[in-house]
Coordinates of C-alpha atoms and ligand atoms in Angstrom, one line a residue:
Chain A
X2 CA -180.6 -62.6 -76.6
X3 CA -180.5 -59.0 -78.0
X4 CA -179.8 -58.4 -81.6
X5 CA -179.0 -54.9 -82.5
X6 CA -179.2 -53.9 -86.2
X7 CA -177.9 -50.4 -87.4
X8 CA -179.1 -48.6 -84.3
X9 CA -179.5 -45.0 -84.8
X10 CA -180.3 -42.1 -82.5
X11 CA -180.6 -38.3 -83.1
X12 CA -181.4 -35.6 -80.6
X13 CA -182.7 -33.1 -83.0
X14 CA -179.7 -32.5 -85.3
X15 CA -177.3 -34.1 -83.0
X16 CA -176.3 -37.6 -83.9
X17 CA -175.7 -39.7 -80.7
X18 CA -175.7 -43.1 -82.4
X19 CA -174.7 -43.6 -85.8
X20 CA -175.4 -47.2 -86.9
X21 CA -174.6 -49.7 -84.1
X22 CA -174.7 -53.4 -85.0
X23 CA -173.9 -56.1 -82.5
X24 CA -175.4 -59.1 -80.7
X25 CA -175.6 -59.7 -77.0
X26 CA -175.7 -63.6 -76.6
X27 CA -177.3 -65.5 -73.7
X28 CA -175.2 -65.3 -70.6
X29 CA -172.7 -62.9 -72.2
X30 CA -171.2 -60.0 -70.3
X31 CA -170.6 -57.2 -72.5
X32 CA -168.8 -54.1 -71.3
X33 CA -169.1 -50.8 -73.1
X34 CA -166.3 -48.2 -72.7
X35 CA -165.4 -45.0 -74.4
X36 CA -164.9 -41.3 -73.9
X37 CA -167.5 -39.2 -72.3
X38 CA -170.2 -38.1 -74.6
X39 CA -169.5 -40.8 -77.2
X40 CA -173.1 -42.4 -76.8
X41 CA -172.6 -45.2 -74.3
X42 CA -175.6 -44.1 -72.0
X43 CA -177.6 -43.4 -75.2
X44 CA -176.9 -46.8 -76.6
X45 CA -177.7 -48.6 -73.3
X46 CA -180.9 -46.5 -73.0
X47 CA -182.1 -47.3 -76.5
X48 CA -181.9 -51.1 -75.7
X49 CA -185.0 -50.7 -73.5
X50 CA -186.4 -47.7 -75.2
X51 CA -185.8 -45.3 -72.3
X52 CA -184.7 -43.3 -75.3
X53 CA -186.8 -44.1 -78.5
X54 CA -184.4 -45.1 -81.3
X55 CA -184.7 -43.0 -84.5
X56 CA -183.6 -45.9 -86.8
X57 CA -182.5 -49.5 -87.0
X58 CA -183.8 -52.5 -85.0
X59 CA -183.5 -54.1 -81.5
X60 CA -184.7 -57.6 -81.7
X61 CA -185.5 -59.0 -78.3
X62 CA -188.1 -61.7 -77.3
X63 CA -189.0 -62.1 -80.9
X64 CA -190.0 -58.6 -81.4
X65 CA -188.4 -55.4 -82.8
X66 CA -188.4 -53.0 -79.8
X67 CA -187.6 -50.0 -82.1
X68 CA -191.2 -50.4 -83.5
X69 CA -193.3 -48.1 -81.4
X70 CA -196.3 -50.6 -81.7
X71 CA -194.7 -53.3 -79.5
X72 CA -195.8 -53.2 -75.9
X73 CA -192.4 -52.0 -74.4
X74 CA -193.5 -52.4 -70.8
X75 CA -193.7 -56.1 -71.1
X76 CA -190.1 -56.3 -72.5
X77 CA -188.8 -54.0 -69.9
X78 CA -189.8 -56.4 -67.2
X79 CA -187.4 -58.8 -68.7
X80 CA -184.6 -56.2 -69.1
X81 CA -183.5 -54.8 -65.8
X82 CA -181.8 -51.5 -65.7
X83 CA -179.5 -50.1 -63.1
X84 CA -178.9 -46.3 -63.1
X85 CA -175.9 -44.2 -62.0
X86 CA -178.2 -42.2 -59.6
X87 CA -179.9 -45.5 -58.3
X88 CA -183.4 -44.1 -58.9
X89 CA -184.9 -45.8 -55.9
X90 CA -188.5 -44.7 -55.2
X91 CA -188.1 -42.1 -52.5
X92 CA -191.7 -42.3 -51.3
X93 CA -191.5 -45.9 -50.4
X94 CA -189.6 -48.1 -48.1
X95 CA -186.9 -50.5 -49.2
X96 CA -189.3 -53.5 -49.2
X97 CA -192.0 -51.6 -51.1
X98 CA -189.4 -50.5 -53.6
X99 CA -188.7 -54.1 -54.4
X100 CA -192.2 -55.2 -54.3
X101 CA -194.0 -52.6 -56.2
X102 CA -193.5 -53.7 -59.9
X103 CA -193.9 -57.5 -59.3
X104 CA -197.1 -57.2 -57.2
X105 CA -198.6 -54.6 -59.4
X106 CA -198.0 -56.3 -62.6
X107 CA -198.9 -59.7 -61.5
X108 CA -202.1 -58.4 -59.9
X109 CA -203.0 -56.6 -63.0
X110 CA -202.5 -59.9 -65.0
X111 CA -204.7 -61.8 -62.5
X112 CA -207.5 -59.2 -62.7
X113 CA -207.2 -59.4 -66.6
X114 CA -207.5 -63.3 -66.4
X115 CA -210.4 -63.1 -64.1
X116 CA -212.2 -60.6 -66.5
X117 CA -211.5 -62.9 -69.5
X118 CA -212.9 -66.0 -67.5
X119 CA -216.1 -63.9 -66.7
X120 CA -216.6 -63.2 -70.3
X121 CA -216.0 -66.8 -71.4
X122 CA -218.4 -68.0 -68.7
X123 CA -221.2 -65.6 -70.1
X124 CA -220.3 -66.7 -73.7
X125 CA -220.3 -70.4 -72.7
X126 CA -223.9 -70.1 -71.6
X127 CA -224.8 -69.6 -75.4
X128 CA -222.1 -72.0 -76.8
X129 CA -222.6 -75.7 -77.5
X130 CA -218.8 -76.2 -77.3
X131 CA -217.8 -74.7 -74.0
X132 CA -214.6 -72.9 -74.1
X133 CA -212.0 -73.8 -71.2
X134 CA -211.6 -71.3 -68.6
X135 CA -208.1 -69.9 -67.9
X136 CA -206.6 -71.7 -64.7
X137 CA -206.1 -69.3 -61.9
X138 CA -204.0 -70.5 -59.2
X139 CA -203.0 -67.2 -57.4
X140 CA -204.8 -64.7 -55.4
X141 CA -203.9 -61.2 -54.6
X142 CA -202.8 -62.2 -51.1
X143 CA -200.7 -65.0 -52.5
X144 CA -199.0 -62.8 -54.9
X145 CA -198.1 -60.3 -52.3
X146 CA -196.8 -63.1 -49.9
X147 CA -194.8 -64.5 -52.7
X148 CA -193.2 -61.0 -53.7
X149 CA -192.5 -60.3 -50.1
X150 CA -190.7 -63.6 -49.6
X151 CA -188.7 -63.0 -52.7
X152 CA -187.8 -59.4 -51.6
X153 CA -186.7 -60.5 -48.2
X154 CA -184.6 -63.4 -49.5
X155 CA -182.9 -60.9 -51.9
X156 CA -182.4 -58.4 -49.1
X157 CA -180.8 -61.1 -47.0
X158 CA -178.5 -62.0 -49.9
X159 CA -177.0 -58.5 -49.7
X160 CA -177.1 -58.5 -45.9
X161 CA -179.7 -55.6 -45.6
X162 CA -182.7 -57.5 -44.2
X163 CA -182.8 -55.0 -41.4
X164 CA -183.3 -52.1 -43.9
X165 CA -186.6 -53.5 -45.2
X166 CA -188.8 -50.8 -43.7
X167 CA -186.6 -47.7 -43.9
X168 CA -186.8 -45.1 -46.7
X169 CA -184.0 -44.7 -49.2
X170 CA -183.1 -41.2 -47.9
X171 CA -181.5 -42.9 -45.0
X172 CA -179.3 -45.3 -46.9
X173 CA -175.6 -45.0 -48.0
X174 CA -175.0 -44.8 -51.8
X175 CA -173.5 -48.3 -51.8
X176 CA -176.7 -49.6 -50.1
X177 CA -179.1 -47.7 -52.4
X178 CA -177.2 -49.1 -55.4
X179 CA -177.3 -52.7 -54.2
X180 CA -181.0 -52.4 -53.4
X181 CA -181.6 -51.0 -56.9
X182 CA -179.8 -54.1 -58.3
X183 CA -181.9 -56.6 -56.3
X184 CA -185.0 -54.5 -57.1
X185 CA -184.3 -55.4 -60.8
X186 CA -183.5 -59.0 -59.9
X187 CA -186.9 -59.2 -58.3
X188 CA -188.4 -59.1 -61.8
X189 CA -186.5 -62.2 -62.7
X190 CA -184.9 -60.4 -65.7
X191 CA -183.2 -62.1 -68.7
X192 CA -180.7 -59.3 -68.9
X193 CA -179.6 -56.3 -66.9
X194 CA -178.3 -53.1 -68.2
X195 CA -176.0 -51.1 -66.0
X196 CA -175.2 -47.4 -66.8
X197 CA -172.1 -46.5 -64.9
X198 CA -173.3 -48.2 -61.6
X199 CA -170.4 -46.9 -59.5
X200 CA -169.8 -43.5 -60.9
X201 CA -171.9 -41.8 -58.2
X202 CA -170.5 -43.5 -55.3
X203 CA -167.9 -42.5 -52.7
X204 CA -164.8 -44.6 -53.5
X205 CA -165.1 -46.7 -50.4
X206 CA -168.5 -48.1 -51.6
X207 CA -167.5 -48.9 -55.1
X208 CA -166.3 -52.3 -54.0
X209 CA -169.4 -53.7 -52.5
X210 CA -171.4 -52.8 -55.6
X211 CA -168.9 -54.3 -58.1
X212 CA -168.9 -57.5 -55.7
X213 CA -172.6 -57.9 -56.2
X214 CA -172.4 -57.4 -59.9
X215 CA -169.6 -59.9 -60.2
X216 CA -171.7 -62.4 -58.2
X217 CA -174.5 -62.0 -60.6
X218 CA -172.2 -62.4 -63.6
X219 CA -170.7 -65.7 -62.3
X220 CA -174.3 -67.0 -61.8
X221 CA -174.7 -66.5 -65.5
X222 CA -176.8 -63.4 -65.8
X223 CA -176.6 -61.7 -69.1
X224 CA -175.3 -58.1 -68.7
X225 CA -174.5 -55.0 -70.7
X226 CA -172.3 -52.7 -68.5
X227 CA -171.3 -49.2 -69.1
X228 CA -168.3 -48.4 -66.8
X229 CA -165.1 -46.6 -66.2
X230 CA -163.8 -49.4 -63.9
X231 CA -161.2 -50.8 -66.3
X232 CA -160.0 -53.4 -63.9
X233 CA -163.5 -54.7 -63.4
X234 CA -164.2 -54.5 -67.2
X235 CA -161.3 -56.8 -67.9
X236 CA -162.2 -59.1 -65.2
X237 CA -165.9 -59.6 -65.9
X238 CA -166.3 -58.9 -69.6
X239 CA -166.6 -61.6 -72.2
X240 CA -166.5 -58.9 -74.8
X241 CA -165.5 -55.3 -74.7
X242 CA -167.0 -52.7 -77.0
X243 CA -165.0 -49.4 -77.4
X244 CA -167.3 -46.7 -78.7
X245 CA -166.4 -43.2 -80.0
X246 CA -168.7 -40.6 -81.8
X247 CA -171.7 -42.8 -81.6
X248 CA -170.1 -45.8 -83.4
X249 CA -168.4 -49.0 -82.2
X250 CA -164.8 -48.3 -83.1
X251 CA -163.5 -51.7 -81.9
X252 CA -164.6 -54.7 -80.1
X253 CA -163.1 -57.9 -78.9
X254 CA -162.2 -59.9 -75.7
X255 CA -160.7 -57.9 -72.8
X256 CA -157.3 -59.2 -73.7
X257 CA -157.6 -58.0 -77.2
X258 CA -158.9 -54.5 -76.3
X259 CA -156.7 -53.8 -73.3
X260 CA -153.4 -55.5 -74.1
X261 CA -153.4 -55.1 -77.8
X262 CA -155.9 -52.3 -79.1
X263 CA -155.6 -51.8 -83.0
X264 CA -157.5 -48.6 -83.4
X265 CA -155.5 -45.4 -82.6
X266 CA -158.5 -44.0 -80.8
X267 CA -158.8 -47.0 -78.5
X268 CA -155.2 -46.7 -77.9
X269 CA -155.4 -43.0 -77.1
X270 CA -158.3 -43.6 -74.8
X271 CA -156.9 -46.3 -72.8
X272 CA -153.5 -44.6 -72.5
X273 CA -155.5 -41.8 -71.0
X274 CA -157.5 -43.8 -68.5
X275 CA -155.1 -46.4 -67.5
X276 CA -152.3 -44.0 -66.4
Chain B
X1443 CA -221.2 1.0 -29.4
X1444 CA -223.0 -0.4 -26.3
X1445 CA -226.3 -0.4 -28.3
X1446 CA -224.7 -1.8 -31.4
X1447 CA -223.5 -4.8 -29.5
X1448 CA -226.9 -5.2 -27.7
X1449 CA -228.6 -5.2 -31.0
X1450 CA -226.2 -7.8 -32.3
X1451 CA -226.7 -10.1 -29.4
X1452 CA -230.4 -9.8 -29.6
X1453 CA -230.4 -10.8 -33.3
X1454 CA -227.6 -13.3 -33.2
X1455 CA -228.7 -15.2 -30.0
X1456 CA -232.2 -14.3 -28.8
X1457 CA -233.6 -14.2 -32.4
X1458 CA -231.7 -17.3 -33.3
X1459 CA -229.5 -15.6 -36.0
X1460 CA -226.7 -18.0 -35.1
X1461 CA -228.6 -20.8 -36.7
X1462 CA -228.4 -18.9 -40.0
X1463 CA -224.8 -18.3 -39.5
X1464 CA -224.2 -22.0 -38.9
X1465 CA -225.9 -22.8 -42.2
X1466 CA -223.7 -20.2 -43.8
X1467 CA -220.6 -21.6 -42.2
X1468 CA -221.5 -25.1 -43.4
X1469 CA -222.1 -23.9 -46.9
X1470 CA -218.9 -22.0 -47.0
X1471 CA -216.9 -25.1 -45.8
X1472 CA -219.0 -27.4 -48.1
X1473 CA -218.2 -25.3 -51.1
X1474 CA -214.5 -25.0 -50.4
X1475 CA -214.0 -28.6 -49.4
X1476 CA -216.0 -30.3 -52.2
X1477 CA -214.6 -27.6 -54.6
X1478 CA -211.1 -28.5 -53.5
X1479 CA -211.6 -32.1 -53.9
X1480 CA -213.1 -31.8 -57.4
X1481 CA -210.3 -29.5 -58.2
X1482 CA -207.7 -32.0 -57.0
X1483 CA -209.1 -34.7 -59.3
X1484 CA -209.4 -32.3 -62.3
X1485 CA -206.0 -30.7 -61.7
X1486 CA -204.3 -34.1 -61.4
X1487 CA -205.6 -35.4 -64.5
X1488 CA -204.8 -32.2 -66.4
X1489 CA -201.3 -32.0 -65.0
X1490 CA -200.6 -35.6 -65.8
X1491 CA -201.7 -34.9 -69.5
X1492 CA -199.7 -31.8 -69.7
X1493 CA -196.4 -33.4 -68.6
X1494 CA -196.9 -36.3 -70.9
X1495 CA -194.3 -36.9 -73.6
X1496 CA -195.7 -35.3 -76.8
X1497 CA -194.5 -37.5 -79.7
X1498 CA -198.0 -38.7 -80.4
X1499 CA -201.0 -36.9 -81.6
X1500 CA -203.5 -37.6 -79.0
X1501 CA -201.4 -36.0 -75.9
X1502 CA -200.9 -33.0 -78.1
X1503 CA -204.5 -32.5 -78.7
X1504 CA -205.4 -33.1 -75.1
X1505 CA -202.7 -30.7 -74.1
X1506 CA -204.3 -28.0 -76.2
X1507 CA -207.8 -28.6 -74.7
X1508 CA -206.3 -28.3 -71.3
X1509 CA -204.4 -25.1 -72.1
X1510 CA -207.8 -23.6 -73.2
X1511 CA -209.5 -24.7 -69.9
X1512 CA -206.8 -23.6 -67.7
X1513 CA -206.6 -20.3 -69.6
X1514 CA -210.3 -19.6 -69.3
X1515 CA -210.6 -20.4 -65.5
X1516 CA -207.4 -18.5 -64.6
X1517 CA -208.3 -15.6 -66.9
X1518 CA -211.7 -14.7 -65.6
X1519 CA -212.9 -13.6 -62.2
X1520 CA -214.6 -16.3 -60.2
X1521 CA -217.8 -14.1 -60.0
X1522 CA -217.9 -14.1 -63.7
X1523 CA -217.7 -17.9 -63.9
X1524 CA -220.3 -18.4 -61.3
X1525 CA -222.7 -15.9 -63.2
X1526 CA -222.1 -17.6 -66.4
X1527 CA -222.6 -21.0 -65.1
X1528 CA -225.8 -20.0 -63.2
X1529 CA -227.5 -17.6 -65.6
X1530 CA -226.3 -18.6 -68.9
X1531 CA -225.1 -22.3 -69.1
X1532 CA -227.6 -24.0 -66.8
X1533 CA -230.7 -22.2 -68.5
X1534 CA -229.2 -22.9 -71.9
X1535 CA -228.8 -26.6 -71.2
X1536 CA -232.2 -26.6 -69.5
X1537 CA -230.7 -28.3 -66.4
X1538 CA -232.2 -28.0 -63.0
X1539 CA -229.9 -28.8 -60.2
X1540 CA -231.6 -30.7 -57.5
X1541 CA -232.0 -29.6 -53.9
X1542 CA -230.8 -32.3 -51.6
X1543 CA -232.3 -32.5 -48.1
X1544 CA -231.7 -35.0 -45.3
X1545 CA -233.6 -34.2 -42.2
X1546 CA -233.1 -30.5 -41.6
X1547 CA -229.8 -30.7 -43.6
X1548 CA -230.7 -29.2 -46.9
X1549 CA -228.3 -28.1 -49.8
X1550 CA -230.1 -25.9 -52.3
X1551 CA -229.2 -25.8 -56.1
X1552 CA -227.3 -22.5 -55.8
X1553 CA -225.0 -24.4 -53.4
X1554 CA -224.4 -27.2 -55.9
X1555 CA -223.8 -24.9 -58.6
X1556 CA -221.2 -23.1 -56.5
X1557 CA -219.5 -26.4 -55.6
X1558 CA -219.3 -27.2 -59.4
X1559 CA -217.9 -23.8 -60.3
X1560 CA -215.4 -23.8 -57.5
X1561 CA -214.3 -27.3 -58.5
X1562 CA -213.8 -26.4 -62.1
X1563 CA -212.0 -23.1 -61.1
X1564 CA -209.7 -24.7 -58.6
X1565 CA -209.1 -27.6 -61.1
X1566 CA -207.4 -25.0 -63.3
X1567 CA -205.2 -23.6 -60.5
X1568 CA -204.4 -26.9 -58.9
X1569 CA -203.4 -28.3 -62.4
X1570 CA -200.6 -25.6 -62.5
X1571 CA -199.6 -26.2 -59.1
X1572 CA -199.5 -30.0 -59.7
X1573 CA -197.7 -29.5 -62.8
X1574 CA -194.9 -27.5 -61.0
X1575 CA -195.0 -30.3 -58.4
X1576 CA -194.6 -33.2 -60.9
X1577 CA -191.8 -31.3 -62.7
X1578 CA -190.1 -30.9 -59.3
X1579 CA -189.8 -34.6 -58.8
X1580 CA -186.4 -35.8 -60.3
X1581 CA -186.9 -37.5 -63.7
X1582 CA -184.9 -40.5 -62.4
X1583 CA -188.0 -41.4 -60.5
X1584 CA -190.1 -41.9 -63.5
X1585 CA -187.2 -43.8 -65.3
X1586 CA -186.9 -46.1 -62.3
X1587 CA -190.6 -46.8 -62.6
X1588 CA -190.7 -47.3 -66.4
X1589 CA -187.5 -49.4 -66.2
X1590 CA -189.2 -52.3 -64.2
X1591 CA -192.1 -52.5 -66.7
X1592 CA -194.6 -50.1 -65.1
X1593 CA -196.7 -48.0 -67.5
X1594 CA -196.6 -44.2 -67.6
X1595 CA -199.9 -43.9 -65.8
X1596 CA -199.0 -46.3 -63.0
X1597 CA -195.6 -44.6 -62.5
X1598 CA -197.2 -41.4 -62.3
X1599 CA -200.0 -42.6 -59.8
X1600 CA -197.7 -44.7 -57.5
X1601 CA -194.4 -42.9 -57.6
X1602 CA -194.3 -39.3 -59.0
X1603 CA -197.6 -37.8 -57.9
X1604 CA -197.2 -38.9 -54.3
X1605 CA -193.9 -37.3 -54.1
X1606 CA -195.2 -34.1 -56.1
X1607 CA -198.1 -33.8 -53.5
X1608 CA -195.6 -33.7 -50.6
X1609 CA -193.8 -30.9 -52.4
X1610 CA -196.8 -28.9 -53.2
X1611 CA -198.8 -29.4 -49.9
X1612 CA -198.1 -25.8 -48.7
X1613 CA -199.3 -24.3 -52.0
X1614 CA -202.3 -26.6 -51.9
X1615 CA -203.0 -25.3 -48.5
X1616 CA -203.0 -21.8 -49.8
X1617 CA -205.3 -22.9 -52.5
X1618 CA -207.8 -24.1 -50.0
X1619 CA -207.6 -20.9 -48.0
X1620 CA -208.1 -18.9 -51.2
X1621 CA -211.3 -21.1 -51.9
X1622 CA -212.6 -20.4 -48.4
X1623 CA -212.2 -16.7 -48.9
X1624 CA -213.6 -16.8 -52.3
X1625 CA -216.8 -18.4 -51.2
X1626 CA -218.0 -15.0 -50.3
X1627 CA -219.0 -14.3 -53.9
X1628 CA -221.5 -17.1 -54.1
X1629 CA -224.2 -14.8 -52.8
X1630 CA -224.2 -13.3 -56.2
X1631 CA -226.3 -16.4 -57.3
X1632 CA -228.2 -16.5 -54.0
X1633 CA -226.4 -19.0 -52.1
X1634 CA -226.2 -18.6 -48.3
X1635 CA -222.6 -18.5 -47.2
X1636 CA -220.9 -17.0 -44.1
X1637 CA -220.8 -13.6 -45.6
X1638 CA -224.5 -13.5 -46.6
X1639 CA -225.8 -14.5 -43.2
X1640 CA -223.9 -11.6 -41.5
X1641 CA -224.8 -9.2 -44.4
X1642 CA -228.5 -10.1 -43.8
X1643 CA -228.2 -9.6 -40.1
X1644 CA -226.7 -6.1 -41.0
X1645 CA -229.6 -5.2 -43.5
X1646 CA -232.2 -6.3 -41.1
X1647 CA -231.1 -4.1 -38.2
X1648 CA -229.4 -1.3 -40.3
X1649 CA -226.4 -2.0 -38.2
X1650 CA -223.4 -3.5 -39.8
X1651 CA -220.4 -2.8 -37.6
X1652 CA -220.5 -5.7 -35.1
X1653 CA -221.9 -8.3 -37.6
X1654 CA -218.9 -7.6 -40.0
X1655 CA -216.5 -7.5 -37.1
X1656 CA -217.6 -10.9 -35.9
X1657 CA -217.7 -12.2 -39.5
X1658 CA -214.0 -11.1 -39.9
X1659 CA -213.1 -12.9 -36.8
X1660 CA -214.8 -16.1 -37.9
X1661 CA -212.9 -16.0 -41.1
X1662 CA -209.6 -15.5 -39.3
X1663 CA -210.2 -18.3 -37.0
X1664 CA -211.1 -20.6 -39.8
X1665 CA -208.1 -19.9 -41.9
X1666 CA -205.7 -20.3 -38.9
X1667 CA -207.2 -23.7 -38.1
X1668 CA -206.7 -24.8 -41.6
X1669 CA -203.2 -23.5 -41.7
X1670 CA -202.5 -25.4 -38.6
X1671 CA -204.0 -28.5 -40.1
X1672 CA -201.7 -28.3 -43.1
X1673 CA -198.7 -28.0 -40.9
X1674 CA -199.6 -31.2 -39.0
X1675 CA -200.1 -33.1 -42.4
X1676 CA -196.8 -31.8 -43.7
X1677 CA -195.0 -33.1 -40.8
X1678 CA -196.6 -36.5 -41.1
X1679 CA -195.7 -36.7 -44.8
X1680 CA -192.0 -35.7 -44.1
X1681 CA -191.7 -39.2 -42.7
X1682 CA -189.9 -40.8 -45.8
X1683 CA -187.3 -38.0 -45.2
X1684 CA -186.3 -39.2 -41.7
X1685 CA -184.6 -42.1 -40.3
X1686 CA -186.8 -44.1 -38.0
Ligands
LIG2625 N1 -181.6 -36.2 -73.7 C1 -180.6 -35.8 -74.5 N2 -181.0 -34.6 -75.3 C2 -180.1 -34.1 -76.2 N3 -178.9 -34.7 -76.3 C3 -178.6 -35.8 -75.6 C4 -179.5 -36.2 -74.7 N4 -178.8 -37.3 -74.2 C5 -177.6 -37.4 -74.7 N5 -177.4 -36.5 -75.6 C6 -176.3 -36.3 -76.5 O1 -175.9 -37.5 -77.1 C7 -174.5 -37.7 -77.0 C8 -174.1 -38.9 -76.3 O2 -174.4 -38.7 -74.9 P1 -174.4 -39.9 -73.8 O3 -174.9 -41.3 -74.4 O4 -174.9 -39.5 -72.6 O5 -172.8 -40.3 -73.8 P2 -172.0 -41.0 -72.7 O6 -172.8 -41.8 -71.8 O7 -171.0 -41.9 -73.5 O8 -171.1 -39.9 -71.9 C9 -173.9 -36.4 -76.3 O9 -173.5 -35.6 -77.4 C10 -175.0 -35.9 -75.6 O10 -174.9 -34.4 -75.5
LIG2626 MG1 -173.2 -41.8 -69.7

C-alpha cells in the first residue's frame, strides 16, 4: 500500500527524520511509538506530504509522493488524516464538514468531464472518425444528494445524527474527533493516518474515540497510528514501530516489542511509559 | 446667526441646493462602496498570495510585486494618488473614462476615476487587514482542508477566508468609514461629493458656517448608521460560535 524508502526530513539544520525505510501493507495496522520529539508526527505528516520530505521516496498509488510534480491532492483523497486537534472546519456545520470535500471534488471532476465532452463535440464536427464522449451519469444535485446520504449514514453510525446541523464549537472533544474520523471516511480512503488522536481529549472521552478506531481496524482499514495509548497499541497493532532520534530503532509484533524488546532505548522507553 | 440660517434655508431648500447635496451624497457613497468592493477583491487576492508557502519561484515573485503595490498605496497620500491617476496616468495612456447616464442618474469620469483610485488604495490596506485575518485563523484549519484533498486555493476560499473575514469585520468597518471620510478629497479632480456641494453653497453665499455645520452632521449620521450596520452583521456572523 505504502512503500517508504530512506525517507528524510530536515527543518533547516535540524534532522527530524534520518532515513526511514518500511512498508505498510494492505489492511495492516501499524502503530508508531517513541519519545516526544523523536519524529513520529513528522514521519506521519511526510506520508501525505503535509510536510514535504527532503529526501527518499514514498510510493503510493504507483507514484512517488516525494516527487514535487505529482498531484498530491489526488493522493490525499485516498489517505485520510486525523489530527490531535481534530481540525474540523469551524465555519461549517457538522454535515457541511463531512460533505465539503466529496461534493467539491466530484463536482469539479463533473465540470472537467463536461468541458472535455464539449471540446470533443466541437472536434468531432471536423473528424471523420468520431471520438466517443465521456459517459456522464451524475449531476450536481445527485452528487450532493449522495454525499448527504453518506454523511448522514456515517453520523448515524457514531450515534450523532442529531448533531448534523450544529457547529463544531458546540461539541465535546470526543464528538469532534469522531466526526473528524468519519469526515475522512467519507472520502472512502485506502488508508488513514492518525496523529495522537486521543492526546487532546479529556480522559473520559478517550474510550469512545478508541472504540471507533478499533471498529475501523476490525473492518480491515489500513492504518498508521501514532499514539501514547500502549494498551490500545498492543491490542490493534499488527506491527509496532519504535522510533528514536528520527530513525526506526526497533520494529516487530506487539508481543515482540512490548514483552521482549531488544534495543536498550526501547526497553528504557517502555519502562518509563508502562510504570 | 438668524440671517445665516435664513440664507442657508433659502439656498438649500428654496433654490434647490438639496438636490446638489443628494448628488454629492450619492457620489460619496458610490465611491466609498464601490471602492471598498474593489478593494476587497484586490486585497483578498494579494493577501492569499502573500501567505502562500514560498518554496517555489512564482509565489516569491508575486509576493515582491504585491509588496511594491502595497508599499506605494500605503506610503503616499490618497490625494497624491488621485492627482497622479487623473492628471498623469490617464493622459499618458490616452484614456478617456466614459460618463455613464441612465435617465437623470449620471456618473461622470471624475467619479469613475475616484472609484478606481479608492479601490486600488483600499486594496492595499485591506490586503494587510486580510493577511492579519488569515494568519489569525489556526493553521490546523488549512491542514484539515488540505488533508482531504482540497487544493490550497479551495481551502483558502471555503475554509480560511470565511473565518478570517469574521475576525476582521470590525477592522473592515473602520476601513469603510475611513473611505467615506476620505472621499472629501475627490473634489481635487473635480468630482462632486458631499463636501464639494456644501463648499459650493458656502462660496456662492459667502456664508460657510451653517453649510459646514450641516455637512458635519450628515457625516456623523452617515458614519453612525454604518457602524450600526457592521454591529448587526457581526452578530449574524457569530452564529457559528453559538449553540442553536
Ligand atoms: N514545523 C517544524 N519546524 C521546525 N522543526 C520542527 C517542525 N516540526 C517538527 N520539528 C522538529 O522535528 C523533530 C521531530 O518532531 P515531531 O515529529 O513533532 O516529534 P514527535 O511527534 O515524535 O513528538 C523535533 O525536533 C521538532 O522540534
Ligand atoms: Mg507529535
